[in-house]
Amino acid sequence: MSAGTPREAAAEAANGRLVREFGLLLRAAARLEQRVNAALRDECGISHVMFEVLMRLCRNGDEQVSQRALADDLVLTSGGITRLVDRMEEADLVRRLPCPDDRRVTLVEPTPHGVAVFLRAADVHARTLRRHFVAPMADAGRAHVVGALERIDAALLADTP
């Protein structure tokens, strides 16, 4: 059944099931991000995005990662990743290195201090996620949610021009 006036039609569209469900996903993700970010700032002095950079840099041992790869992984612009790495370098969390194979590429690696901060932050991150992401769901429900998110992510990647 369709509403009569444009305002009624707009209200109907704004209250649609799909719109509400997507809004719920966005709100839950934003609130979870806020909790993680606050815990990391309070207990480790870093933001969640800094944690994500350190996690990416620590993931494969001694691998150095290009700023471009970091930007792609974190869905940041080249200017955004440059400013972020600048702040992290000033905090002695990372260091930049020239790429031996390509002068146009800048590599990034964690400093020893960055690794130590990451290890503390990984505990805070896990504790926060267990409390606010894992605890509200049964294991089967979480597996279902994670599987659905993986399928959505894969579909979006496959549909990227």
Short mmCIF file of N, CA and C in Angstrom, two decimals:
data_model
loop_
_atom_site.label_atom_id
_atom_site.label_comp_id
_atom_site.label_asym_id
_atom_site.label_seq_id
_atom_site.Cartn_x
_atom_site.Cartn_y
_atom_site.Cartn_z
N MET A 1 0.85 -1.16 0.00
CA MET A 1 0.00 0.00 0.00
C MET A 1 0.90 1.23 0.00
N SER A 2 0.65 2.13 -0.92
CA SER A 2 1.47 3.33 -1.08
C SER A 2 0.78 4.53 -0.45
N ALA A 3 1.60 5.38 0.19
CA ALA A 3 1.08 6.58 0.85
C ALA A 3 0.66 7.59 -0.20
N GLY A 4 -0.24 8.53 0.21
CA GLY A 4 -0.80 9.49 -0.73
C GLY A 4 0.08 10.70 -1.00
N THR A 5 0.49 11.42 0.03
CA THR A 5 1.25 12.65 -0.17
C THR A 5 2.75 12.34 -0.25
N PRO A 6 3.51 13.27 -0.83
CA PRO A 6 4.98 13.07 -0.85
C PRO A 6 5.57 12.87 0.55
N ARG A 7 5.06 13.61 1.54
CA ARG A 7 5.58 13.45 2.91
C ARG A 7 5.24 12.07 3.46
N GLU A 8 4.07 11.57 3.17
CA GLU A 8 3.70 10.22 3.61
C GLU A 8 4.55 9.17 2.90
N ALA A 9 4.79 9.39 1.61
CA ALA A 9 5.65 8.47 0.86
C ALA A 9 7.07 8.48 1.41
N ALA A 10 7.55 9.67 1.76
CA ALA A 10 8.89 9.78 2.33
C ALA A 10 8.97 9.07 3.68
N ALA A 11 7.94 9.24 4.51
CA ALA A 11 7.91 8.57 5.82
C ALA A 11 7.89 7.06 5.64
N GLU A 12 7.12 6.59 4.66
CA GLU A 12 7.06 5.16 4.39
C GLU A 12 8.43 4.63 3.97
N ALA A 13 9.11 5.38 3.09
CA ALA A 13 10.43 4.96 2.64
C ALA A 13 11.44 4.98 3.79
N ALA A 14 11.38 6.00 4.63
CA ALA A 14 12.32 6.13 5.75
C ALA A 14 12.10 5.07 6.81
N ASN A 15 10.90 4.52 6.87
CA ASN A 15 10.59 3.50 7.87
C ASN A 15 10.57 2.09 7.30
N GLY A 16 11.06 1.93 6.10
CA GLY A 16 11.08 0.61 5.48
C GLY A 16 11.99 -0.35 6.22
N ARG A 17 11.65 -1.61 6.15
CA ARG A 17 12.41 -2.66 6.86
C ARG A 17 13.88 -2.66 6.46
N LEU A 18 14.17 -2.59 5.18
CA LEU A 18 15.55 -2.64 4.71
C LEU A 18 16.35 -1.44 5.23
N VAL A 19 15.73 -0.27 5.20
CA VAL A 19 16.38 0.94 5.72
C VAL A 19 16.67 0.80 7.20
N ARG A 20 15.71 0.30 7.96
CA ARG A 20 15.90 0.11 9.41
C ARG A 20 16.99 -0.91 9.70
N GLU A 21 16.99 -2.02 8.96
CA GLU A 21 18.00 -3.06 9.20
C GLU A 21 19.41 -2.56 8.89
N PHE A 22 19.56 -1.85 7.79
CA PHE A 22 20.87 -1.30 7.45
C PHE A 22 21.30 -0.25 8.48
N GLY A 23 20.37 0.57 8.91
CA GLY A 23 20.66 1.56 9.95
C GLY A 23 21.11 0.90 11.24
N LEU A 24 20.49 -0.21 11.60
CA LEU A 24 20.89 -0.96 12.79
C LEU A 24 22.33 -1.46 12.65
N LEU A 25 22.67 -2.00 11.49
CA LEU A 25 24.04 -2.45 11.24
C LEU A 25 25.03 -1.30 11.41
N LEU A 26 24.73 -0.16 10.79
CA LEU A 26 25.62 0.99 10.88
C LEU A 26 25.75 1.51 12.31
N ARG A 27 24.64 1.60 13.03
CA ARG A 27 24.69 2.09 14.42
C ARG A 27 25.48 1.15 15.31
N ALA A 28 25.25 -0.16 15.16
CA ALA A 28 25.98 -1.13 15.98
C ALA A 28 27.48 -1.06 15.68
N ALA A 29 27.83 -0.97 14.40
CA ALA A 29 29.25 -0.89 14.03
C ALA A 29 29.87 0.41 14.56
N ALA A 30 29.15 1.50 14.45
CA ALA A 30 29.68 2.79 14.93
C ALA A 30 29.85 2.78 16.45
N ARG A 31 28.88 2.22 17.16
CA ARG A 31 29.00 2.17 18.63
C ARG A 31 30.12 1.25 19.07
N LEU A 32 30.27 0.12 18.38
CA LEU A 32 31.37 -0.79 18.70
C LEU A 32 32.71 -0.12 18.43
N GLU A 33 32.81 0.57 17.31
CA GLU A 33 34.02 1.32 16.97
C GLU A 33 34.33 2.36 18.05
N GLN A 34 33.31 3.06 18.53
CA GLN A 34 33.51 4.06 19.59
C GLN A 34 34.04 3.42 20.86
N ARG A 35 33.50 2.27 21.24
CA ARG A 35 33.95 1.58 22.45
C ARG A 35 35.40 1.12 22.31
N VAL A 36 35.73 0.53 21.16
CA VAL A 36 37.10 0.06 20.93
C VAL A 36 38.06 1.24 20.92
N ASN A 37 37.70 2.29 20.21
CA ASN A 37 38.56 3.47 20.11
C ASN A 37 38.80 4.08 21.49
N ALA A 38 37.74 4.22 22.29
CA ALA A 38 37.89 4.81 23.63
C ALA A 38 38.78 3.95 24.52
N ALA A 39 38.59 2.64 24.48
CA ALA A 39 39.42 1.75 25.31
C ALA A 39 40.89 1.82 24.89
N LEU A 40 41.15 1.82 23.58
CA LEU A 40 42.54 1.89 23.11
C LEU A 40 43.18 3.23 23.47
N ARG A 41 42.43 4.32 23.34
CA ARG A 41 42.97 5.64 23.72
C ARG A 41 43.24 5.71 25.21
N ASP A 42 42.28 5.26 26.02
CA ASP A 42 42.42 5.34 27.48
C ASP A 42 43.56 4.46 28.00
N GLU A 43 43.68 3.26 27.48
CA GLU A 43 44.63 2.30 28.06
C GLU A 43 45.97 2.23 27.33
N CYS A 44 46.02 2.68 26.06
CA CYS A 44 47.25 2.53 25.29
C CYS A 44 47.72 3.81 24.62
N GLY A 45 46.89 4.84 24.61
CA GLY A 45 47.27 6.11 24.00
C GLY A 45 47.27 6.12 22.49
N ILE A 46 46.56 5.17 21.87
CA ILE A 46 46.47 5.13 20.41
C ILE A 46 45.01 5.06 19.99
N SER A 47 44.76 5.46 18.76
CA SER A 47 43.41 5.36 18.21
C SER A 47 43.21 3.96 17.62
N HIS A 48 41.96 3.65 17.32
CA HIS A 48 41.67 2.36 16.70
C HIS A 48 42.33 2.24 15.33
N VAL A 49 42.35 3.31 14.56
CA VAL A 49 42.97 3.23 13.24
C VAL A 49 44.48 3.02 13.37
N MET A 50 45.11 3.60 14.39
CA MET A 50 46.53 3.33 14.63
C MET A 50 46.74 1.86 14.99
N PHE A 51 45.83 1.32 15.79
CA PHE A 51 45.88 -0.11 16.12
C PHE A 51 45.80 -0.93 14.84
N GLU A 52 44.89 -0.56 13.95
CA GLU A 52 44.74 -1.30 12.69
C GLU A 52 46.03 -1.27 11.86
N VAL A 53 46.70 -0.11 11.83
CA VAL A 53 47.98 -0.02 11.12
C VAL A 53 49.00 -0.95 11.77
N LEU A 54 49.13 -0.87 13.09
CA LEU A 54 50.10 -1.72 13.79
C LEU A 54 49.78 -3.20 13.59
N MET A 55 48.51 -3.55 13.62
CA MET A 55 48.12 -4.94 13.40
C MET A 55 48.55 -5.40 12.01
N ARG A 56 48.30 -4.57 11.02
CA ARG A 56 48.69 -4.92 9.64
C ARG A 56 50.20 -5.07 9.53
N LEU A 57 50.95 -4.18 10.19
CA LEU A 57 52.41 -4.23 10.12
C LEU A 57 52.98 -5.42 10.89
N CYS A 58 52.31 -5.86 11.94
CA CYS A 58 52.80 -6.97 12.76
C CYS A 58 52.32 -8.33 12.25
N ARG A 59 51.40 -8.33 11.33
CA ARG A 59 50.76 -9.57 10.88
C ARG A 59 51.73 -10.57 10.27
N ASN A 60 52.70 -10.11 9.51
CA ASN A 60 53.60 -11.02 8.80
C ASN A 60 55.05 -10.86 9.24
N GLY A 61 55.27 -10.78 10.53
CA GLY A 61 56.63 -10.75 11.07
C GLY A 61 57.42 -9.54 10.62
N ASP A 62 58.49 -9.78 9.90
CA ASP A 62 59.41 -8.71 9.50
C ASP A 62 59.02 -8.03 8.19
N GLU A 63 57.85 -8.33 7.66
CA GLU A 63 57.44 -7.72 6.40
C GLU A 63 57.28 -6.21 6.56
N GLN A 64 57.78 -5.49 5.56
CA GLN A 64 57.54 -4.05 5.50
C GLN A 64 56.41 -3.84 4.50
N VAL A 65 55.53 -2.90 4.81
CA VAL A 65 54.33 -2.69 4.02
C VAL A 65 54.39 -1.30 3.42
N SER A 66 53.99 -1.18 2.17
CA SER A 66 53.98 0.14 1.54
C SER A 66 52.84 0.99 2.09
N GLN A 67 53.05 2.30 2.07
CA GLN A 67 51.98 3.19 2.50
C GLN A 67 50.75 2.99 1.64
N ARG A 68 50.93 2.74 0.35
CA ARG A 68 49.79 2.52 -0.56
C ARG A 68 48.98 1.30 -0.12
N ALA A 69 49.67 0.20 0.24
CA ALA A 69 48.97 -1.00 0.69
C ALA A 69 48.22 -0.72 1.99
N LEU A 70 48.83 0.05 2.89
CA LEU A 70 48.14 0.42 4.13
C LEU A 70 46.89 1.23 3.82
N ALA A 71 47.02 2.19 2.92
CA ALA A 71 45.87 3.02 2.54
C ALA A 71 44.76 2.14 1.98
N ASP A 72 45.11 1.21 1.11
CA ASP A 72 44.11 0.31 0.52
C ASP A 72 43.45 -0.55 1.59
N ASP A 73 44.26 -1.12 2.50
CA ASP A 73 43.73 -1.99 3.55
C ASP A 73 42.77 -1.25 4.47
N LEU A 74 43.09 0.02 4.76
CA LEU A 74 42.30 0.79 5.71
C LEU A 74 41.27 1.69 5.04
N VAL A 75 41.19 1.63 3.72
CA VAL A 75 40.27 2.44 2.94
C VAL A 75 40.48 3.92 3.26
N LEU A 76 41.74 4.36 3.14
CA LEU A 76 42.12 5.75 3.35
C LEU A 76 42.68 6.32 2.06
N THR A 77 42.63 7.63 1.92
CA THR A 77 43.26 8.29 0.79
C THR A 77 44.77 8.30 1.01
N SER A 78 45.52 8.63 -0.03
CA SER A 78 46.98 8.71 0.13
C SER A 78 47.34 9.82 1.11
N GLY A 79 46.60 10.94 1.07
CA GLY A 79 46.84 12.01 2.03
C GLY A 79 46.49 11.59 3.45
N GLY A 80 45.41 10.84 3.60
CA GLY A 80 45.01 10.37 4.92
C GLY A 80 46.03 9.43 5.53
N ILE A 81 46.56 8.51 4.74
CA ILE A 81 47.55 7.57 5.28
C ILE A 81 48.85 8.30 5.57
N THR A 82 49.21 9.29 4.75
CA THR A 82 50.43 10.06 5.00
C THR A 82 50.34 10.78 6.34
N ARG A 83 49.21 11.44 6.60
CA ARG A 83 49.04 12.15 7.88
C ARG A 83 49.04 11.18 9.06
N LEU A 84 48.39 10.03 8.89
CA LEU A 84 48.35 9.04 9.95
C LEU A 84 49.75 8.51 10.25
N VAL A 85 50.48 8.14 9.21
CA VAL A 85 51.84 7.62 9.41
C VAL A 85 52.74 8.71 10.00
N ASP A 86 52.54 9.97 9.59
CA ASP A 86 53.29 11.08 10.21
C ASP A 86 53.08 11.08 11.72
N ARG A 87 51.81 11.00 12.16
CA ARG A 87 51.52 11.02 13.61
C ARG A 87 52.11 9.80 14.30
N MET A 88 52.04 8.66 13.65
CA MET A 88 52.56 7.44 14.25
C MET A 88 54.09 7.46 14.31
N GLU A 89 54.70 8.06 13.32
CA GLU A 89 56.16 8.20 13.32
C GLU A 89 56.59 9.14 14.44
N GLU A 90 55.88 10.25 14.62
CA GLU A 90 56.17 11.19 15.71
C GLU A 90 56.04 10.53 17.08
N ALA A 91 55.13 9.56 17.20
CA ALA A 91 54.93 8.84 18.46
C ALA A 91 55.86 7.64 18.59
N ASP A 92 56.79 7.47 17.65
CA ASP A 92 57.75 6.35 17.64
C ASP A 92 57.06 4.99 17.57
N LEU A 93 55.94 4.94 16.87
CA LEU A 93 55.24 3.67 16.67
C LEU A 93 55.67 2.98 15.39
N VAL A 94 56.03 3.76 14.38
CA VAL A 94 56.45 3.22 13.07
C VAL A 94 57.63 4.03 12.56
N ARG A 95 58.28 3.46 11.56
CA ARG A 95 59.30 4.21 10.83
C ARG A 95 59.12 3.94 9.34
N ARG A 96 59.48 4.95 8.56
CA ARG A 96 59.42 4.84 7.10
C ARG A 96 60.79 4.44 6.58
N LEU A 97 60.74 3.67 5.50
CA LEU A 97 61.98 3.24 4.84
C LEU A 97 61.79 3.36 3.34
N PRO A 98 62.86 3.69 2.62
CA PRO A 98 62.73 3.69 1.16
C PRO A 98 62.65 2.25 0.65
N CYS A 99 61.91 2.05 -0.41
CA CYS A 99 61.82 0.73 -1.04
C CYS A 99 63.07 0.51 -1.87
N PRO A 100 63.78 -0.58 -1.67
CA PRO A 100 65.00 -0.82 -2.44
C PRO A 100 64.75 -1.06 -3.93
N ASP A 101 63.52 -1.46 -4.28
CA ASP A 101 63.21 -1.80 -5.67
C ASP A 101 62.53 -0.67 -6.44
N ASP A 102 61.99 0.34 -5.72
CA ASP A 102 61.22 1.38 -6.40
C ASP A 102 61.29 2.66 -5.58
N ARG A 103 61.98 3.67 -6.08
CA ARG A 103 62.17 4.92 -5.34
C ARG A 103 60.86 5.64 -5.06
N ARG A 104 59.81 5.34 -5.81
CA ARG A 104 58.52 6.01 -5.62
C ARG A 104 57.74 5.45 -4.44
N VAL A 105 58.16 4.32 -3.92
CA VAL A 105 57.42 3.61 -2.87
C VAL A 105 58.07 3.86 -1.51
N THR A 106 57.24 4.15 -0.53
CA THR A 106 57.70 4.28 0.85
C THR A 106 57.16 3.10 1.64
N LEU A 107 58.07 2.42 2.32
CA LEU A 107 57.69 1.28 3.15
C LEU A 107 57.54 1.74 4.60
N VAL A 108 56.74 1.02 5.36
CA VAL A 108 56.50 1.33 6.76
C VAL A 108 56.70 0.05 7.56
N GLU A 109 57.35 0.18 8.72
CA GLU A 109 57.49 -0.96 9.61
C GLU A 109 57.31 -0.47 11.05
N PRO A 110 56.91 -1.37 11.95
CA PRO A 110 56.75 -0.95 13.35
C PRO A 110 58.11 -0.80 14.02
N THR A 111 58.20 0.14 14.94
CA THR A 111 59.40 0.25 15.77
C THR A 111 59.27 -0.74 16.93
N PRO A 112 60.33 -0.99 17.68
CA PRO A 112 60.18 -1.83 18.87
C PRO A 112 59.12 -1.28 19.84
N HIS A 113 59.08 0.03 19.99
CA HIS A 113 58.04 0.65 20.84
C HIS A 113 56.66 0.38 20.25
N GLY A 114 56.53 0.48 18.93
CA GLY A 114 55.26 0.20 18.27
C GLY A 114 54.79 -1.22 18.49
N VAL A 115 55.73 -2.17 18.45
CA VAL A 115 55.38 -3.58 18.70
C VAL A 115 54.89 -3.76 20.14
N ALA A 116 55.58 -3.12 21.09
CA ALA A 116 55.18 -3.22 22.50
C ALA A 116 53.79 -2.61 22.71
N VAL A 117 53.54 -1.46 22.11
CA VAL A 117 52.22 -0.82 22.22
C VAL A 117 51.17 -1.71 21.57
N PHE A 118 51.48 -2.29 20.42
CA PHE A 118 50.52 -3.17 19.75
C PHE A 118 50.16 -4.36 20.64
N LEU A 119 51.13 -4.96 21.29
CA LEU A 119 50.84 -6.13 22.13
C LEU A 119 49.92 -5.76 23.29
N ARG A 120 50.14 -4.61 23.93
CA ARG A 120 49.23 -4.15 24.98
C ARG A 120 47.85 -3.88 24.39
N ALA A 121 47.83 -3.20 23.25
CA ALA A 121 46.57 -2.83 22.61
C ALA A 121 45.79 -4.05 22.15
N ALA A 122 46.49 -5.10 21.72
CA ALA A 122 45.80 -6.32 21.27
C ALA A 122 44.99 -6.93 22.41
N ASP A 123 45.52 -6.88 23.62
CA ASP A 123 44.78 -7.38 24.78
C ASP A 123 43.54 -6.52 25.06
N VAL A 124 43.72 -5.21 25.00
CA VAL A 124 42.59 -4.29 25.23
C VAL A 124 41.53 -4.49 24.15
N HIS A 125 41.96 -4.60 22.91
CA HIS A 125 41.06 -4.80 21.77
C HIS A 125 40.25 -6.08 21.96
N ALA A 126 40.94 -7.18 22.28
CA ALA A 126 40.26 -8.46 22.45
C ALA A 126 39.27 -8.41 23.61
N ARG A 127 39.67 -7.82 24.72
CA ARG A 127 38.79 -7.72 25.88
C ARG A 127 37.53 -6.91 25.54
N THR A 128 37.72 -5.81 24.83
CA THR A 128 36.59 -4.95 24.46
C THR A 128 35.65 -5.68 23.50
N LEU A 129 36.20 -6.39 22.52
CA LEU A 129 35.36 -7.13 21.57
C LEU A 129 34.63 -8.28 22.25
N ARG A 130 35.32 -8.96 23.18
CA ARG A 130 34.62 -10.05 23.89
C ARG A 130 33.41 -9.50 24.66
N ARG A 131 33.58 -8.33 25.26
CA ARG A 131 32.49 -7.76 26.06
C ARG A 131 31.35 -7.23 25.19
N HIS A 132 31.68 -6.53 24.11
CA HIS A 132 30.65 -5.80 23.36
C HIS A 132 30.24 -6.44 22.04
N PHE A 133 31.00 -7.43 21.55
CA PHE A 133 30.65 -8.09 20.30
C PHE A 133 30.31 -9.56 20.53
N VAL A 134 31.12 -10.25 21.30
CA VAL A 134 30.93 -11.69 21.51
C VAL A 134 29.85 -11.96 22.56
N ALA A 135 29.93 -11.30 23.70
CA ALA A 135 29.03 -11.60 24.82
C ALA A 135 27.54 -11.46 24.47
N PRO A 136 27.14 -10.45 23.70
CA PRO A 136 25.70 -10.33 23.40
C PRO A 136 25.13 -11.42 22.48
N MET A 137 26.00 -12.24 21.88
CA MET A 137 25.52 -13.25 20.93
C MET A 137 25.92 -14.65 21.39
N ALA A 138 25.09 -15.63 21.08
CA ALA A 138 25.48 -17.03 21.24
C ALA A 138 26.50 -17.35 20.15
N ASP A 139 27.31 -18.37 20.36
CA ASP A 139 28.34 -18.74 19.39
C ASP A 139 27.75 -18.97 17.99
N ALA A 140 26.61 -19.66 17.92
CA ALA A 140 26.00 -19.94 16.61
C ALA A 140 25.54 -18.64 15.95
N GLY A 141 25.01 -17.74 16.73
CA GLY A 141 24.57 -16.45 16.19
C GLY A 141 25.74 -15.64 15.68
N ARG A 142 26.83 -15.65 16.43
CA ARG A 142 28.02 -14.91 15.98
C ARG A 142 28.57 -15.52 14.70
N ALA A 143 28.61 -16.83 14.62
CA ALA A 143 29.10 -17.49 13.40
C ALA A 143 28.22 -17.11 12.21
N HIS A 144 26.93 -17.02 12.43
CA HIS A 144 26.00 -16.63 11.36
C HIS A 144 26.26 -15.18 10.93
N VAL A 145 26.42 -14.27 11.89
CA VAL A 145 26.67 -12.87 11.59
C VAL A 145 28.00 -12.72 10.84
N VAL A 146 29.03 -13.37 11.33
CA VAL A 146 30.35 -13.27 10.69
C VAL A 146 30.30 -13.84 9.28
N GLY A 147 29.64 -14.96 9.11
CA GLY A 147 29.50 -15.54 7.77
C GLY A 147 28.77 -14.62 6.81
N ALA A 148 27.72 -13.99 7.29
CA ALA A 148 26.97 -13.04 6.46
C ALA A 148 27.83 -11.84 6.09
N LEU A 149 28.58 -11.32 7.05
CA LEU A 149 29.46 -10.18 6.76
C LEU A 149 30.55 -10.55 5.75
N GLU A 150 31.08 -11.75 5.87
CA GLU A 150 32.08 -12.22 4.89
C GLU A 150 31.48 -12.30 3.49
N ARG A 151 30.26 -12.79 3.39
CA ARG A 151 29.61 -12.89 2.08
C ARG A 151 29.33 -11.50 1.51
N ILE A 152 28.88 -10.58 2.35
CA ILE A 152 28.64 -9.20 1.90
C ILE A 152 29.94 -8.58 1.41
N ASP A 153 31.00 -8.73 2.19
CA ASP A 153 32.29 -8.16 1.82
C ASP A 153 32.80 -8.74 0.49
N ALA A 154 32.69 -10.05 0.35
CA ALA A 154 33.13 -10.69 -0.90
C ALA A 154 32.31 -10.22 -2.09
N ALA A 155 31.01 -10.08 -1.91
CA ALA A 155 30.15 -9.61 -3.00
C ALA A 155 30.50 -8.19 -3.39
N LEU A 156 30.77 -7.34 -2.40
CA LEU A 156 31.15 -5.96 -2.71
C LEU A 156 32.50 -5.89 -3.40
N LEU A 157 33.44 -6.70 -2.97
CA LEU A 157 34.75 -6.74 -3.64
C LEU A 157 34.62 -7.23 -5.08
N ALA A 158 33.79 -8.23 -5.28
CA ALA A 158 33.61 -8.78 -6.62
C ALA A 158 32.92 -7.78 -7.55
N ASP A 159 32.12 -6.91 -6.97
CA ASP A 159 31.35 -5.95 -7.75
C ASP A 159 32.07 -4.59 -7.88
N THR A 160 33.31 -4.51 -7.41
CA THR A 160 34.07 -3.26 -7.48
C THR A 160 34.58 -3.05 -8.90
N PRO A 161 34.32 -1.85 -9.46
CA PRO A 161 34.78 -1.60 -10.83
C PRO A 161 36.31 -1.54 -10.92
#
